[in-house]
Each structure stands twice: as C-alpha cells, then as structure tokens.
mmCIF file of N, CA and C in Angstrom:
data_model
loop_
_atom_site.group_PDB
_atom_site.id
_atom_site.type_symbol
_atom_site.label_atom_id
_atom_site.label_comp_id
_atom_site.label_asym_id
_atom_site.label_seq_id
_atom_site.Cartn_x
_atom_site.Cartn_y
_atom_site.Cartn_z
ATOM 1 N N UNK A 1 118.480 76.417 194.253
ATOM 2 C CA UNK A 1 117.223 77.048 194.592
ATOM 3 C C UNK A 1 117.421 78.561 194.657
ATOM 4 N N UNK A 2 116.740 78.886 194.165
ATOM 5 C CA UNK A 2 116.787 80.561 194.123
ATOM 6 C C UNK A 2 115.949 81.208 194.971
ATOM 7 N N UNK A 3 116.733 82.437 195.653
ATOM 8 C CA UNK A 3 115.948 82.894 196.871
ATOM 9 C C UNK A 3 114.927 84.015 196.344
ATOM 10 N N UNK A 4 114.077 84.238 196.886
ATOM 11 C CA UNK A 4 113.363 85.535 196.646
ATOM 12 C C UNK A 4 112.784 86.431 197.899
ATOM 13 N N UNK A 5 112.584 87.580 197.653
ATOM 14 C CA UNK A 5 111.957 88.312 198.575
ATOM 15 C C UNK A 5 110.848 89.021 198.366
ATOM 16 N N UNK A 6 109.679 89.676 199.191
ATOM 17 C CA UNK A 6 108.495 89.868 199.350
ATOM 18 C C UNK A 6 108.523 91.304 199.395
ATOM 19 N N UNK A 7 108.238 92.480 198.206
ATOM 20 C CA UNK A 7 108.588 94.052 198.662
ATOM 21 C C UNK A 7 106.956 94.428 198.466
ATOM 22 N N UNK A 8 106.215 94.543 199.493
ATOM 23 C CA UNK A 8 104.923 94.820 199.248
ATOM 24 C C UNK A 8 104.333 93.723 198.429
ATOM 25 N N UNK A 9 103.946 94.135 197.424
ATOM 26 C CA UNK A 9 103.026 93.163 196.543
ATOM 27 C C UNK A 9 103.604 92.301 195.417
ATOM 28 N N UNK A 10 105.336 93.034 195.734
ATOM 29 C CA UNK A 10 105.833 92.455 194.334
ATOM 30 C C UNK A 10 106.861 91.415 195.015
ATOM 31 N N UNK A 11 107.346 90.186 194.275
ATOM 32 C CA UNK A 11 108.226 89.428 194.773
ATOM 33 C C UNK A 11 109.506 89.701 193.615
ATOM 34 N N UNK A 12 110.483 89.754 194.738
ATOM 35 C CA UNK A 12 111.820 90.316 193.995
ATOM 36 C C UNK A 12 113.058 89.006 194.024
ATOM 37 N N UNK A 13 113.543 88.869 192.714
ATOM 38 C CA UNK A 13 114.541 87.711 192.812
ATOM 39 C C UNK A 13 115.864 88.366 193.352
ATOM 40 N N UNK A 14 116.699 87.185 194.200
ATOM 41 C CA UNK A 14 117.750 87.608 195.003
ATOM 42 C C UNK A 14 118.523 87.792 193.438
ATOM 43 N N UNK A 15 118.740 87.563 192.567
ATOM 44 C CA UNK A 15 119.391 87.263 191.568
ATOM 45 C C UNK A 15 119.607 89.185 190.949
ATOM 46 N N UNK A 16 118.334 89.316 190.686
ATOM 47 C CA UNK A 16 118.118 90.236 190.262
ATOM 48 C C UNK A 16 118.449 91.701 191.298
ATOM 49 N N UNK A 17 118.477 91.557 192.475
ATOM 50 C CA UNK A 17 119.061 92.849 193.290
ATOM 51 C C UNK A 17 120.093 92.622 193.417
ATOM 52 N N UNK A 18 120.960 91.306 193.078
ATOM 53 C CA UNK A 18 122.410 91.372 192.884
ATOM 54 C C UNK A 18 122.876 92.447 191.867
ATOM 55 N N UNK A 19 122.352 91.587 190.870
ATOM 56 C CA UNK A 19 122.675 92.462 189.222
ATOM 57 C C UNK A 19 122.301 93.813 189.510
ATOM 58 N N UNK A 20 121.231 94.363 189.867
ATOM 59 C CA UNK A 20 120.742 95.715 189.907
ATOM 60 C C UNK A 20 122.134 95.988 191.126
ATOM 61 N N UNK A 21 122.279 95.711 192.267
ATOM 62 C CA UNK A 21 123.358 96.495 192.903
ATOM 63 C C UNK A 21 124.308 96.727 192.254
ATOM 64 N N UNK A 22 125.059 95.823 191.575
ATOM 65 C CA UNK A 22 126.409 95.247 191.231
ATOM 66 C C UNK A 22 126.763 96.877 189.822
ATOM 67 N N UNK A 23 124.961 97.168 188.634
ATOM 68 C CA UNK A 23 125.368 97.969 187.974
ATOM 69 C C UNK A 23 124.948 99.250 188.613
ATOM 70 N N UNK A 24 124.516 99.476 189.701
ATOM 71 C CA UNK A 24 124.300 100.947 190.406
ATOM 72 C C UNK A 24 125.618 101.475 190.654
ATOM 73 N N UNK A 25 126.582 100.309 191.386
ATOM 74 C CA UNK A 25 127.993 100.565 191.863
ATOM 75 C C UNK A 25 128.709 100.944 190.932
ATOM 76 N N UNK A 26 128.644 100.396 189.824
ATOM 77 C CA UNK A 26 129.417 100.798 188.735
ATOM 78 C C UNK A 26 128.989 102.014 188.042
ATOM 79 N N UNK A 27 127.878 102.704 188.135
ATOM 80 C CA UNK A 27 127.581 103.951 188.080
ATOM 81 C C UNK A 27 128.005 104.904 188.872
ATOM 82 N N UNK A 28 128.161 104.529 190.218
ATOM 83 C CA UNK A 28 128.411 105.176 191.552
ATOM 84 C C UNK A 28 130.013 105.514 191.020
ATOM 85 N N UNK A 29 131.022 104.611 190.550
ATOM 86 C CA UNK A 29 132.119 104.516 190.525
ATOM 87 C C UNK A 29 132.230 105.348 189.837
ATOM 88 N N UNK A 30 131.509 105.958 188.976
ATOM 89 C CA UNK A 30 131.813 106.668 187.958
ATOM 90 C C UNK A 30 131.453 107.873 187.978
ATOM 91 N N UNK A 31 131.135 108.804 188.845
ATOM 92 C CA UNK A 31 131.004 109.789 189.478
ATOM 93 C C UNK A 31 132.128 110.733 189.828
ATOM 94 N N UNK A 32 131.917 112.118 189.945
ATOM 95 C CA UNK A 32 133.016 113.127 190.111
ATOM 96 C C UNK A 32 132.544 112.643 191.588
ATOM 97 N N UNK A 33 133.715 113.294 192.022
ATOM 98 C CA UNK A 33 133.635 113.874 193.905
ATOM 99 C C UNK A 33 132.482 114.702 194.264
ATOM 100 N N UNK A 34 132.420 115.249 193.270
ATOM 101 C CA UNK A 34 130.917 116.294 193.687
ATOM 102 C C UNK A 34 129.472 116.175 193.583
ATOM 103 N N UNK A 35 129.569 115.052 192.401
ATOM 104 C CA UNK A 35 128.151 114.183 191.939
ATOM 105 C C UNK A 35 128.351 112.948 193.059
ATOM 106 N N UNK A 36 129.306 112.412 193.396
ATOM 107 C CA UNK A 36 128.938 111.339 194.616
ATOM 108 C C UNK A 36 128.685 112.084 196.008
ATOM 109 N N UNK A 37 129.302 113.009 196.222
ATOM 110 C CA UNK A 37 128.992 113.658 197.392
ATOM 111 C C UNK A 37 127.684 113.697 197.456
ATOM 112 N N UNK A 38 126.821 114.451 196.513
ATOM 113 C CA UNK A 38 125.302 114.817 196.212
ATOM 114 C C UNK A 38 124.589 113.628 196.210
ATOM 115 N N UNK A 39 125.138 112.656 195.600
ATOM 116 C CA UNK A 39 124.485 111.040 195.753
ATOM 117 C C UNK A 39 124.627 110.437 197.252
ATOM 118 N N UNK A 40 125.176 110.560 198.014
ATOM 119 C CA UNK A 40 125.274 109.990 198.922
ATOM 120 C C UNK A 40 124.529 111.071 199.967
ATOM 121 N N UNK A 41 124.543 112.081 199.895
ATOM 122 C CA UNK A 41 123.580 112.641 200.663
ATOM 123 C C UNK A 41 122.323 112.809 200.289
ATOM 124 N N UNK A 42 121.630 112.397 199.299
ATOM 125 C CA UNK A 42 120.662 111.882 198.710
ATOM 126 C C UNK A 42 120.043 110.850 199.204
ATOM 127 N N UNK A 43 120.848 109.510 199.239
ATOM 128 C CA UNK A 43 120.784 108.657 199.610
ATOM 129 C C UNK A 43 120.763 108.092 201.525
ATOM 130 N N UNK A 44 121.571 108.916 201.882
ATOM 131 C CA UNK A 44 121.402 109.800 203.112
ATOM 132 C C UNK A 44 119.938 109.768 203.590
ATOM 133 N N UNK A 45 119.352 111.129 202.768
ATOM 134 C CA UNK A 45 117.785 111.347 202.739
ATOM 135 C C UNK A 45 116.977 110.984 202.645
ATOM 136 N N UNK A 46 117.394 109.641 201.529
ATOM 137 C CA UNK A 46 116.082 108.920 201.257
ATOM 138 C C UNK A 46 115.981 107.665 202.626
ATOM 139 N N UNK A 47 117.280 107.192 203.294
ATOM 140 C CA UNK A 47 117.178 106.541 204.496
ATOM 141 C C UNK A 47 116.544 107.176 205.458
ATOM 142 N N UNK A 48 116.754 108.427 205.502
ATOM 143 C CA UNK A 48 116.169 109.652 206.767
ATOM 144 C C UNK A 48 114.350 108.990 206.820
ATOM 145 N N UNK A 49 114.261 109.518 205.654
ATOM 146 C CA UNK A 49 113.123 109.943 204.954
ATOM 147 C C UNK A 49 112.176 107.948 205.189
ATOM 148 N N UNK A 50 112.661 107.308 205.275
ATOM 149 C CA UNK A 50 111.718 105.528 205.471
ATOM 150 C C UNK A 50 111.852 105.586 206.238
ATOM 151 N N UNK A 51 112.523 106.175 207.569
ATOM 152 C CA UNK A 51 112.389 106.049 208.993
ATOM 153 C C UNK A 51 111.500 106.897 209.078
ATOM 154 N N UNK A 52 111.532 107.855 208.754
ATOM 155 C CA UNK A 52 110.663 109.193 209.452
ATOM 156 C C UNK A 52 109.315 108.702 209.809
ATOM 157 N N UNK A 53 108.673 107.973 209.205
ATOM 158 C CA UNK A 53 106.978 107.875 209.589
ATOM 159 C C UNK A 53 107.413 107.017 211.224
ATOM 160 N N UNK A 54 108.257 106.519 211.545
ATOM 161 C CA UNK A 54 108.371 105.712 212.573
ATOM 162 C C UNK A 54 108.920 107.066 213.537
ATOM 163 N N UNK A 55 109.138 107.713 213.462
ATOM 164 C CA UNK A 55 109.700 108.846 214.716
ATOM 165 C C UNK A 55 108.633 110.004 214.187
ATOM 166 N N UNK A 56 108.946 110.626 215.251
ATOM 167 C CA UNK A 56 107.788 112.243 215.596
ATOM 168 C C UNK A 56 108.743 113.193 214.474
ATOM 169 N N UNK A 57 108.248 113.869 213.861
ATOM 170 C CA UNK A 57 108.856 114.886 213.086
ATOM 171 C C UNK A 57 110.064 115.831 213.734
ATOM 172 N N UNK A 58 109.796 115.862 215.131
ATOM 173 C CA UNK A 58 110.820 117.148 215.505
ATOM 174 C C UNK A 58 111.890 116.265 214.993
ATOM 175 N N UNK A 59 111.934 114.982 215.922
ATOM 176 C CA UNK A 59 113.300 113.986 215.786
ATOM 177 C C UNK A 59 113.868 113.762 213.771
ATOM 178 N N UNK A 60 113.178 113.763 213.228
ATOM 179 C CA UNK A 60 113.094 113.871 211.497
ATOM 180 C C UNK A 60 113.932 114.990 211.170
ATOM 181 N N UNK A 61 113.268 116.293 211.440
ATOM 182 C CA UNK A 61 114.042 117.171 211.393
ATOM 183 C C UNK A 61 115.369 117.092 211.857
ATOM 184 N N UNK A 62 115.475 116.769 213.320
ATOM 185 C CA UNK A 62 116.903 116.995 213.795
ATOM 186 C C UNK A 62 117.303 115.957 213.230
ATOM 187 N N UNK A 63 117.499 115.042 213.100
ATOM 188 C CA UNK A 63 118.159 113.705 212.223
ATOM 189 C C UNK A 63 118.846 114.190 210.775
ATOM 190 N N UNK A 64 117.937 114.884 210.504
ATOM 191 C CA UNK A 64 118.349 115.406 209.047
ATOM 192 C C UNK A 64 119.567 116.560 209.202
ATOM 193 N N UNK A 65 119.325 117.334 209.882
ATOM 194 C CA UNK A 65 120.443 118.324 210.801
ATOM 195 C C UNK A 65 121.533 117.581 211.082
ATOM 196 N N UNK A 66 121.477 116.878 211.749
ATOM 197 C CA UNK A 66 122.662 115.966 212.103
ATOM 198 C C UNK A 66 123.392 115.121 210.955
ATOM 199 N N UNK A 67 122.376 115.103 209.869
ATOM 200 C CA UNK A 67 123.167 114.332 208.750
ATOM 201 C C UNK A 67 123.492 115.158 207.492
ATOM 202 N N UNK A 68 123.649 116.228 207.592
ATOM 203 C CA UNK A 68 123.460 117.200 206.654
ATOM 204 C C UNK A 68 124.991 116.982 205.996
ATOM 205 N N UNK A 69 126.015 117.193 206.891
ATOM 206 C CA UNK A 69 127.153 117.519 206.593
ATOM 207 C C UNK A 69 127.822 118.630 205.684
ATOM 208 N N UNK A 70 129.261 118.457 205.509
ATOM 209 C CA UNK A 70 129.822 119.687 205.187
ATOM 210 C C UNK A 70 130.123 119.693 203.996
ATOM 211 N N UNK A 71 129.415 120.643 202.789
ATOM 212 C CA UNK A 71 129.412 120.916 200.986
ATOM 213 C C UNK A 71 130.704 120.211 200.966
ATOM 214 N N UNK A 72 130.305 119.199 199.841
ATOM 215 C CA UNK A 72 131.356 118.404 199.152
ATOM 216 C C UNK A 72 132.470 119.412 198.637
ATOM 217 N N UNK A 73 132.347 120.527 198.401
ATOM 218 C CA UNK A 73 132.840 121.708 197.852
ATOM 219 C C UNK A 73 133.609 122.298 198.231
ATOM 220 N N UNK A 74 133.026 122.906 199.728
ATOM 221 C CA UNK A 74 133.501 123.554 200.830
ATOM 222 C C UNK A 74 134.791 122.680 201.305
ATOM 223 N N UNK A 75 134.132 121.760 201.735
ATOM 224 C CA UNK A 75 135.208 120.635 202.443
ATOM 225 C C UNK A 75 136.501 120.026 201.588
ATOM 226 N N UNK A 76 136.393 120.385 200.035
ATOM 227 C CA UNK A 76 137.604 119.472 199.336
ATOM 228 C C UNK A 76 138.401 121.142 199.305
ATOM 229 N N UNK A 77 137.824 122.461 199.161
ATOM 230 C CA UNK A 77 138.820 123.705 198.768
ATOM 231 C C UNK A 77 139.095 123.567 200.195
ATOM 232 N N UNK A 78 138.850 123.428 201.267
ATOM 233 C CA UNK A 78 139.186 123.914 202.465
ATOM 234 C C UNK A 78 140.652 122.918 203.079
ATOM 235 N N UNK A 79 140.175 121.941 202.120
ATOM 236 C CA UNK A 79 141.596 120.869 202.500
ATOM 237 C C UNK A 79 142.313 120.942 201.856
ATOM 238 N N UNK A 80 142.553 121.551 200.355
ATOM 239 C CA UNK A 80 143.659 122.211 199.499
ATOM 240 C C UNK A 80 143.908 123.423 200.155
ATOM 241 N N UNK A 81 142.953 124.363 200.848
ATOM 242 C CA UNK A 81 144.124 125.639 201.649
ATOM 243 C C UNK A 81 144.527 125.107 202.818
ATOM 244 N N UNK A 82 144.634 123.953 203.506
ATOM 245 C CA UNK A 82 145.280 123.836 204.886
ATOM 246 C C UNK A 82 146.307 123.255 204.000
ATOM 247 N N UNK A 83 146.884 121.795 203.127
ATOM 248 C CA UNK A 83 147.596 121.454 202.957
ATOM 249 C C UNK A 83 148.561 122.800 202.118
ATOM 250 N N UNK A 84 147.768 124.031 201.494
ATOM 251 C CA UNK A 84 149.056 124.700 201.052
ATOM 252 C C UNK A 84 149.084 125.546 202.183
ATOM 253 N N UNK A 85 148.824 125.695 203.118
ATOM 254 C CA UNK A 85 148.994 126.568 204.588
ATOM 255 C C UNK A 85 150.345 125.660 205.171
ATOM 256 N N UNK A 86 149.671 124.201 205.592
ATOM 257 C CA UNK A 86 151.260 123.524 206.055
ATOM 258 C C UNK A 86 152.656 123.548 205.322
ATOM 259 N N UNK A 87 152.403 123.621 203.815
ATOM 260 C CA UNK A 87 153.536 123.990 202.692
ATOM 261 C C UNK A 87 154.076 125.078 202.930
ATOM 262 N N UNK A 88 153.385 126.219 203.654
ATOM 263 C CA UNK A 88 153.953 127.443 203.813
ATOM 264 C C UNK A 88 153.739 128.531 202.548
ATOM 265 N N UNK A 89 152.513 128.127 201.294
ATOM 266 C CA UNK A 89 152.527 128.140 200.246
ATOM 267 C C UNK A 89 150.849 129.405 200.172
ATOM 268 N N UNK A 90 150.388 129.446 201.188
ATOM 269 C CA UNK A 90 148.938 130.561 200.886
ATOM 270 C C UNK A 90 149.406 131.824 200.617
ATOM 271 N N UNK A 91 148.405 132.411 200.204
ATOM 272 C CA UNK A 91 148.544 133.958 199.944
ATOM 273 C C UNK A 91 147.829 134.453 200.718
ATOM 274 N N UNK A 92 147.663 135.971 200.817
ATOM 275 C CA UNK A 92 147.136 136.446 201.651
ATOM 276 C C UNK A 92 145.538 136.174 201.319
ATOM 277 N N UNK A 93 145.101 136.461 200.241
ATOM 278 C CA UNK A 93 143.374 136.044 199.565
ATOM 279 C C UNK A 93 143.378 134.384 200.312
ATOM 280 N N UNK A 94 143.704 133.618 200.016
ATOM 281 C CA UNK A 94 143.949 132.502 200.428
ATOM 282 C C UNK A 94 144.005 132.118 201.902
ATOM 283 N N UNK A 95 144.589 132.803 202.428
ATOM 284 C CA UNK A 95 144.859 132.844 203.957
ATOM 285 C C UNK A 95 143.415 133.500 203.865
ATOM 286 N N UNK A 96 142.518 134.440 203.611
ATOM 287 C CA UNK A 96 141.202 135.042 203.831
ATOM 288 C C UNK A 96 140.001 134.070 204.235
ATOM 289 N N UNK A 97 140.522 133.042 202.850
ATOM 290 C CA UNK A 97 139.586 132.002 202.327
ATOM 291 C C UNK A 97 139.416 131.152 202.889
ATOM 292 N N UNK A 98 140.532 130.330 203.785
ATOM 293 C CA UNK A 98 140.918 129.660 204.987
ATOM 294 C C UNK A 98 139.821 130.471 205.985
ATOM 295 N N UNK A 99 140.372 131.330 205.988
ATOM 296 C CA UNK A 99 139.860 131.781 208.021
ATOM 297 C C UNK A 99 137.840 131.380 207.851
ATOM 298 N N UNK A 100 137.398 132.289 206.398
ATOM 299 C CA UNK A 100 136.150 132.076 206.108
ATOM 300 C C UNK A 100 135.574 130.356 205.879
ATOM 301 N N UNK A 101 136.146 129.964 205.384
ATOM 302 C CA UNK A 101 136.099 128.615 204.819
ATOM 303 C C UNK A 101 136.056 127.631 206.166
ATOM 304 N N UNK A 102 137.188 128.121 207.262
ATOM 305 C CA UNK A 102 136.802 127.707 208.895
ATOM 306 C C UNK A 102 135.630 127.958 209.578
ATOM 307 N N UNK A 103 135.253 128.989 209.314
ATOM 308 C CA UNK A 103 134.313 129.642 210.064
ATOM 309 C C UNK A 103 132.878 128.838 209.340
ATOM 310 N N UNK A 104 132.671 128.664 208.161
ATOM 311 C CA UNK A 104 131.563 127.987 207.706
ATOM 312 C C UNK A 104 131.263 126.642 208.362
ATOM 313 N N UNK A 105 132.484 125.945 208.075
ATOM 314 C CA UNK A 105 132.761 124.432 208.658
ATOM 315 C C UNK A 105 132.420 124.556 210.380
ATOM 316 N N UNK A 106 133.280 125.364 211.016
ATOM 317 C CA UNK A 106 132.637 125.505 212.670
ATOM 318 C C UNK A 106 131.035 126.243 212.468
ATOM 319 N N UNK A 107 130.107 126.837 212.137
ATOM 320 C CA UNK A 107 129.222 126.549 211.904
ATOM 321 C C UNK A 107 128.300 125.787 211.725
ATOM 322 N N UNK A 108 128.758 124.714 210.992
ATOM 323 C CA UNK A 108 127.917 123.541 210.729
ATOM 324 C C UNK A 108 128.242 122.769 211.639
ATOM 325 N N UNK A 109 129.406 122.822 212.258
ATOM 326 C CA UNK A 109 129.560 121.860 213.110
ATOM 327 C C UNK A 109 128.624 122.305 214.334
ATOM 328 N N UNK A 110 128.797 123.695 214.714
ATOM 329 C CA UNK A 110 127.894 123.955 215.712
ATOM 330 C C UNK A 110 126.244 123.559 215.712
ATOM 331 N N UNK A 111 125.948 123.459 214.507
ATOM 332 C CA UNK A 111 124.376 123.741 214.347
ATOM 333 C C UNK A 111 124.054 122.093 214.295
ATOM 334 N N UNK A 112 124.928 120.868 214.014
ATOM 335 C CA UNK A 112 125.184 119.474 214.020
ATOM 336 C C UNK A 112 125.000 119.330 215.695
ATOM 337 N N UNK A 113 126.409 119.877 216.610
ATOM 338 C CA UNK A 113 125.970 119.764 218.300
ATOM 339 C C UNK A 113 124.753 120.318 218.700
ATOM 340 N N UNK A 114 124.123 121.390 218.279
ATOM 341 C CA UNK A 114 122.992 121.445 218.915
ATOM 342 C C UNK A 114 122.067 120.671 218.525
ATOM 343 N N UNK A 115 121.639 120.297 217.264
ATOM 344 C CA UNK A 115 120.700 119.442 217.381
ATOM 345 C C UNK A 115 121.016 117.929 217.435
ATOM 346 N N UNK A 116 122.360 117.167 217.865
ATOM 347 C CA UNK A 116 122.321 116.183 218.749
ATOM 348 C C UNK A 116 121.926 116.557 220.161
ATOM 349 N N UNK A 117 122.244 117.449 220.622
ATOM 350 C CA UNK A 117 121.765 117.729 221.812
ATOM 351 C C UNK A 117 120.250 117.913 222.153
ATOM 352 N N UNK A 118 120.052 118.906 221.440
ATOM 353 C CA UNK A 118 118.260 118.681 221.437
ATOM 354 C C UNK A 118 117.903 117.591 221.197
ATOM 355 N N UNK A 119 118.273 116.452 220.187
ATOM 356 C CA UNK A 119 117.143 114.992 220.181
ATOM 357 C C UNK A 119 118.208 114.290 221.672
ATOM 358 N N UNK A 120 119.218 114.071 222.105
ATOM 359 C CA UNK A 120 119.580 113.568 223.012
ATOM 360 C C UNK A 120 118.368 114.282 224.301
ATOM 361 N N UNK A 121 117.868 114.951 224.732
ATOM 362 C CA UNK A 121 117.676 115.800 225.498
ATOM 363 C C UNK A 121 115.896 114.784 225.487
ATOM 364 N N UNK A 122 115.526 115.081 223.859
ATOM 365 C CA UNK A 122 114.038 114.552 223.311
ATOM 366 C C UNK A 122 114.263 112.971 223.820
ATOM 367 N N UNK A 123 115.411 112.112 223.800
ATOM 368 C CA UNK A 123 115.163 111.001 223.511
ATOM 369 C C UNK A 123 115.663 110.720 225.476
ATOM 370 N N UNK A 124 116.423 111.616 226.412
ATOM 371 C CA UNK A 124 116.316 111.001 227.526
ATOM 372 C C UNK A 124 117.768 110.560 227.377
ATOM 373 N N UNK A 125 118.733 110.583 226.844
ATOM 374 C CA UNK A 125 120.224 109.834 226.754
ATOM 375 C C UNK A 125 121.170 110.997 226.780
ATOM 376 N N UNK A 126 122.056 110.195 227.121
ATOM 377 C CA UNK A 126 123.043 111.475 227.406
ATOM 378 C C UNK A 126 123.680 111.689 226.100
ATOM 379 N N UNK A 127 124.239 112.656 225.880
ATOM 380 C CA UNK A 127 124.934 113.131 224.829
ATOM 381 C C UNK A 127 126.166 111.988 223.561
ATOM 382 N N UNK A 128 126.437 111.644 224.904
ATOM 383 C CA UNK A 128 127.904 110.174 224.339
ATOM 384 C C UNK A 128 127.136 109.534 224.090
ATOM 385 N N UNK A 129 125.965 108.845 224.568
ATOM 386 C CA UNK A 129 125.268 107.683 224.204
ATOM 387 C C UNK A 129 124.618 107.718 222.933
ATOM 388 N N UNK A 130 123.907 109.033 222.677
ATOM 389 C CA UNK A 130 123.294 109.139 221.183
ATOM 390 C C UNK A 130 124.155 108.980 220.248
ATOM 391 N N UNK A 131 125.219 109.663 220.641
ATOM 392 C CA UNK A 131 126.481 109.541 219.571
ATOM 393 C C UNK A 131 126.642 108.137 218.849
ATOM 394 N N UNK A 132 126.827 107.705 219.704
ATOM 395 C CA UNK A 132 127.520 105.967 219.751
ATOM 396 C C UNK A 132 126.196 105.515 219.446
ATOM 397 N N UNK A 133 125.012 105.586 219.714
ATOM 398 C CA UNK A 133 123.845 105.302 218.825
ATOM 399 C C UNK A 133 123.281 105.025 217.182
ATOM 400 N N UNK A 134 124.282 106.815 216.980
ATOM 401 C CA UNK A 134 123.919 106.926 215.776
ATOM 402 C C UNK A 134 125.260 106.968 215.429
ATOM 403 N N UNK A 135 125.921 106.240 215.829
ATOM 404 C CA UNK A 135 127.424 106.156 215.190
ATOM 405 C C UNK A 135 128.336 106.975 214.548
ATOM 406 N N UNK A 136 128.213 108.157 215.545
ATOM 407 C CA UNK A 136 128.815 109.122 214.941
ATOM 408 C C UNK A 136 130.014 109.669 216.059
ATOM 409 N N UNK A 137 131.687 109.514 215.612
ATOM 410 C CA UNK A 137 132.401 109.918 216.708
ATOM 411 C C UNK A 137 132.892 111.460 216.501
ATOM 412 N N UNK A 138 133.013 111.143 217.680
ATOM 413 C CA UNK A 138 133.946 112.459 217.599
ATOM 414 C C UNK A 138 135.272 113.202 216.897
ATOM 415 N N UNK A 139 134.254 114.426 216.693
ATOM 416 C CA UNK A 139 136.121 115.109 215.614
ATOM 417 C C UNK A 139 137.183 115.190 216.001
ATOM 418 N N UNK A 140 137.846 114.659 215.301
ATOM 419 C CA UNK A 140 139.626 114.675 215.776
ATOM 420 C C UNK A 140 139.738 115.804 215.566
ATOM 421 N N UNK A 141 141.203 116.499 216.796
ATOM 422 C CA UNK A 141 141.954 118.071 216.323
ATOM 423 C C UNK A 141 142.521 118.058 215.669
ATOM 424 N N UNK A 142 142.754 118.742 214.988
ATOM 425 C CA UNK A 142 144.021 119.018 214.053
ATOM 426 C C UNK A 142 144.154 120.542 214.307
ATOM 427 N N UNK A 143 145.816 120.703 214.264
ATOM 428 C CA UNK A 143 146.304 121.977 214.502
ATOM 429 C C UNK A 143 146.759 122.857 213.601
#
C-alpha cells in the first residue's frame, strides 16, 4: 500500500518525496563549500520564513539574527590563518588578517548574543533556556 500525503490541495506520493529527496541530496553533494554554505543558509531562511506568520515580526527578525551565522568565507580563511598561526607559519599581513578576521567573527558573535537576549527577554525565559530551546550551545574556547 502506498502512503500519501495531503500538501494543500495537492496529494503527494510518499514514493515520490523519496525520489525527489534522495536526487536533491545528490545535488547538495555536489556543491563547493561555498555554494553549500549559501544553500543551507537559504534553506535556513526559507524555515525562518514558514514560521514567521506564526510569531510577531520583532521575534522573525531576531530569529533571523540569530541564524545568520559566520560567511562561509570568512570562517574557512580564518581557520587556515589559526592553523598556520599554531604551525608558527603567518606573516606579518597574515597575522593582520587574523586579528581583523577575529574581530569580524566576535562581532557577529556579539550581534547573535544580543539578539538572543532581546527575544529571551520578549519571550520571558532566561537566557540558557532559549538556548537549549533553539538548540543552540555554547562556543567552545579555543586559545
């Protein structure tokens, strides 16, 4: 027996969102680091974005803030200058690029805590609890 499901007006075979997942993934797979990065925060958005009519816009906004994250870009050069920093291997431009390249990343991270804090604040929960809500832990140090 074959299952089906009900999407608005149209009825969708389980068969058929297999197959359709099964060749999305294999598209997905086939992606640079920088085109999946962009896909997944896309995809990101478009989840944001089917909740949103169910929450008040401020919370939309900050949700989206909170899920923004750090340029696929930013974040892969910034982990090739720490690993040639631990090598003992930067240059001085390099060592520049680092300190800036930190400073962007603590940025975003800052502008991420405040607006968990503001919807924690909107929603009445304490700070840890939204976290663990929206399943998001805390950054490990690294030195």
């Amino acid at each position: 027996m074959l299952k089906t499901f009900h999407r608005g007006r149209h009825l969708i075979w389980y068969d058929d969102i297999l197959r359709d997942t099964r060749q999305l993934l294999k598209v997905i797979n086939e992606l640079s680091d920088a085109d999946l990065g962009q896909f997944i925060e896309g995809a990101l958005l478009v989840r944001a974005r089917r909740r949103a009519p169910a929450l008040p816009s401020e919370e939309t906004a900050l949700l989206l803030e909170i899920n923004q994250g750090i340029p696929t870009d930013l974040r892969d050069r910034y982990q090739g200058l720490l690993e040639k920093r631990d090598e003992g291997a930067l240059t001085d431009a390099e060592y520049a690029e680092l300190l800036e390249s930190n400073e962007q990343i603590e940025a975003i991270g800052v502008k991420r805590i405040e607006a968990l804090a503001e919807l924690a604040t909107i929603r009445q929960v304490p700070l840890l609890k939204l976290m663990e809500d929206l399943g998001i832990q805390s950054p490990g140090v690294r030195s």
